């Protein structure tokens, strides 16, 4: 059956998270998990938001000053599209786990925008959807780089770099690969808000900008090498780059016990590379497993984690 619900893609970051907030490159790919949303007219006289899976149900406050952080983030959509006065029910089906470093908040924003776009026939272009989802992300985690909403909108494997000036368009290049790259996503189950880890990195950077700029530059360099490795399908090299990147993310102190365990499990079972993905502090990891996806995924599950086999490109 055709699924008419509007959709926003979940994503993984293969290389470059956190540094991307400071202007470095990052590589991100959509995963086959998406948030879906529907919009329906009602006669309730307001905007009602329902997320049945999370037991969330609320009436959007017309006055932004009375909204909590969650309402503020999604509320921007209604303010911007001038739909705050409508009588409508939005139902959201979040098939991207929440706060797991898989871009769930951006995917939700994109799904809600698309549901409204379809319902009210607004004719929004993808770049407009993306820009609006970015504003939601900025509210959700302050200094968002824009990578999450971009992959959530376009659903493509991308090399991304934020614009130097606020308001300018970011650089994004679709990466076309001759062959797909097999990965295992390990989900720690420990929820972690990107706003918190991004804030921690910012505090550390403010205390010693030169030191942290050096780390961001190293991440930038290995991300660009990662593009070459992917295009040459040199997975050994890509794996090395992922391992080194994880070391640098560790230096930024955005890892956690669970993340370290998942990374060790992946490496011990033959992954060529393994690193945290997204905001960290919990959340998820990605492991590069060309030969032994099943084995790595099974070992993660045996240790009590969730695992998902995916291919990117
Ligand atoms: O944790 P996620 O899936 O929201 O990914 C965040 C990626 C960061 O680089 C840490 C933040 C950002 O805005 O780019």
PDB file of N, CA and C in Angstrom, residues 12 29-32 179-185 233 289-290 293 308-313:
ATOM      1  N   UNK A  12      22.596   9.031  10.016  1.00  0.00           N
ATOM      2  CA  UNK A  12      23.820   8.837  10.794  1.00  0.00           C
ATOM      3  C   UNK A  12      24.848   9.824  10.273  1.00  0.00           C
ATOM      4  N   UNK A  29      24.470  10.358   6.230  1.00  0.00           N
ATOM      5  CA  UNK A  29      23.671   9.515   5.337  1.00  0.00           C
ATOM      6  C   UNK A  29      22.314   9.229   5.959  1.00  0.00           C
ATOM      7  N   UNK A  30      21.270   9.160   5.137  1.00  0.00           N
ATOM      8  CA  UNK A  30      19.960   8.776   5.681  1.00  0.00           C
ATOM      9  C   UNK A  30      19.957   7.298   6.054  1.00  0.00           C
ATOM     10  N   UNK A  31      19.143   6.945   7.029  1.00  0.00           N
ATOM     11  CA  UNK A  31      18.966   5.531   7.385  1.00  0.00           C
ATOM     12  C   UNK A  31      17.509   5.164   7.148  1.00  0.00           C
ATOM     13  N   UNK A  32      17.235   3.875   6.972  1.00  0.00           N
ATOM     14  CA  UNK A  32      15.839   3.501   6.680  1.00  0.00           C
ATOM     15  C   UNK A  32      14.945   3.547   7.909  1.00  0.00           C
ATOM     16  N   UNK A 179      29.519   1.561  -5.045  1.00  0.00           N
ATOM     17  CA  UNK A 179      29.006   0.424  -4.274  1.00  0.00           C
ATOM     18  C   UNK A 179      28.563   0.912  -2.913  1.00  0.00           C
ATOM     19  N   UNK A 180      27.547   0.276  -2.383  1.00  0.00           N
ATOM     20  CA  UNK A 180      27.041   0.706  -1.084  1.00  0.00           C
ATOM     21  C   UNK A 180      27.963   0.243   0.053  1.00  0.00           C
ATOM     22  N   UNK A 181      27.982   1.015   1.126  1.00  0.00           N
ATOM     23  CA  UNK A 181      28.870   0.723   2.260  1.00  0.00           C
ATOM     24  C   UNK A 181      28.051   0.130   3.409  1.00  0.00           C
ATOM     25  N   UNK A 182      28.441  -1.096   3.838  1.00  0.00           N
ATOM     26  CA  UNK A 182      27.675  -1.777   4.895  1.00  0.00           C
ATOM     27  C   UNK A 182      28.072  -1.313   6.297  1.00  0.00           C
ATOM     28  N   UNK A 183      27.088  -0.971   7.081  1.00  0.00           N
ATOM     29  CA  UNK A 183      27.331  -0.498   8.447  1.00  0.00           C
ATOM     30  C   UNK A 183      26.409  -1.210   9.422  1.00  0.00           C
ATOM     31  N   UNK A 184      26.831  -1.240  10.670  1.00  0.00           N
ATOM     32  CA  UNK A 184      25.910  -1.631  11.738  1.00  0.00           C
ATOM     33  C   UNK A 184      25.758  -0.429  12.661  1.00  0.00           C
ATOM     34  N   UNK A 185      24.512  -0.078  12.960  1.00  0.00           N
ATOM     35  CA  UNK A 185      24.255   0.973  13.942  1.00  0.00           C
ATOM     36  C   UNK A 185      23.989   0.282  15.270  1.00  0.00           C
ATOM     37  N   UNK A 233      36.373   3.267  -2.571  1.00  0.00           N
ATOM     38  CA  UNK A 233      35.908   2.070  -1.854  1.00  0.00           C
ATOM     39  C   UNK A 233      37.051   1.412  -1.082  1.00  0.00           C
ATOM     40  N   UNK A 289      31.384  -2.620   8.696  1.00  0.00           N
ATOM     41  CA  UNK A 289      31.476  -4.081   8.759  1.00  0.00           C
ATOM     42  C   UNK A 289      31.241  -4.701   7.385  1.00  0.00           C
ATOM     43  N   UNK A 290      32.234  -4.681   6.509  1.00  0.00           N
ATOM     44  CA  UNK A 290      31.998  -5.226   5.173  1.00  0.00           C
ATOM     45  C   UNK A 290      31.796  -6.741   5.156  1.00  0.00           C
ATOM     46  N   UNK A 293      28.686  -8.134   9.197  1.00  0.00           N
ATOM     47  CA  UNK A 293      27.586  -7.340   9.760  1.00  0.00           C
ATOM     48  C   UNK A 293      26.761  -8.126  10.776  1.00  0.00           C
ATOM     49  N   UNK A 308      21.203  -2.404  14.253  1.00  0.00           N
ATOM     50  CA  UNK A 308      20.508  -2.319  12.975  1.00  0.00           C
ATOM     51  C   UNK A 308      21.530  -2.392  11.853  1.00  0.00           C
ATOM     52  N   UNK A 309      21.300  -3.299  10.903  1.00  0.00           N
ATOM     53  CA  UNK A 309      22.216  -3.392   9.764  1.00  0.00           C
ATOM     54  C   UNK A 309      21.706  -2.489   8.655  1.00  0.00           C
ATOM     55  N   UNK A 310      22.585  -1.626   8.145  1.00  0.00           N
ATOM     56  CA  UNK A 310      22.167  -0.724   7.063  1.00  0.00           C
ATOM     57  C   UNK A 310      23.251  -0.666   5.993  1.00  0.00           C
ATOM     58  N   UNK A 311      22.877  -0.112   4.845  1.00  0.00           N
ATOM     59  CA  UNK A 311      23.867   0.159   3.807  1.00  0.00           C
ATOM     60  C   UNK A 311      23.686   1.611   3.395  1.00  0.00           C
ATOM     61  N   UNK A 312      24.777   2.336   3.202  1.00  0.00           N
ATOM     62  CA  UNK A 312      24.638   3.733   2.780  1.00  0.00           C
ATOM     63  C   UNK A 312      25.226   3.924   1.386  1.00  0.00           C
ATOM     64  N   UNK A 313      24.754   4.963   0.731  1.00  0.00           N
ATOM     65  CA  UNK A 313      25.258   5.273  -0.630  1.00  0.00           C
ATOM     66  C   UNK A 313      24.226   4.943  -1.633  1.00  0.00           C
TER      67      UNK A 313
END
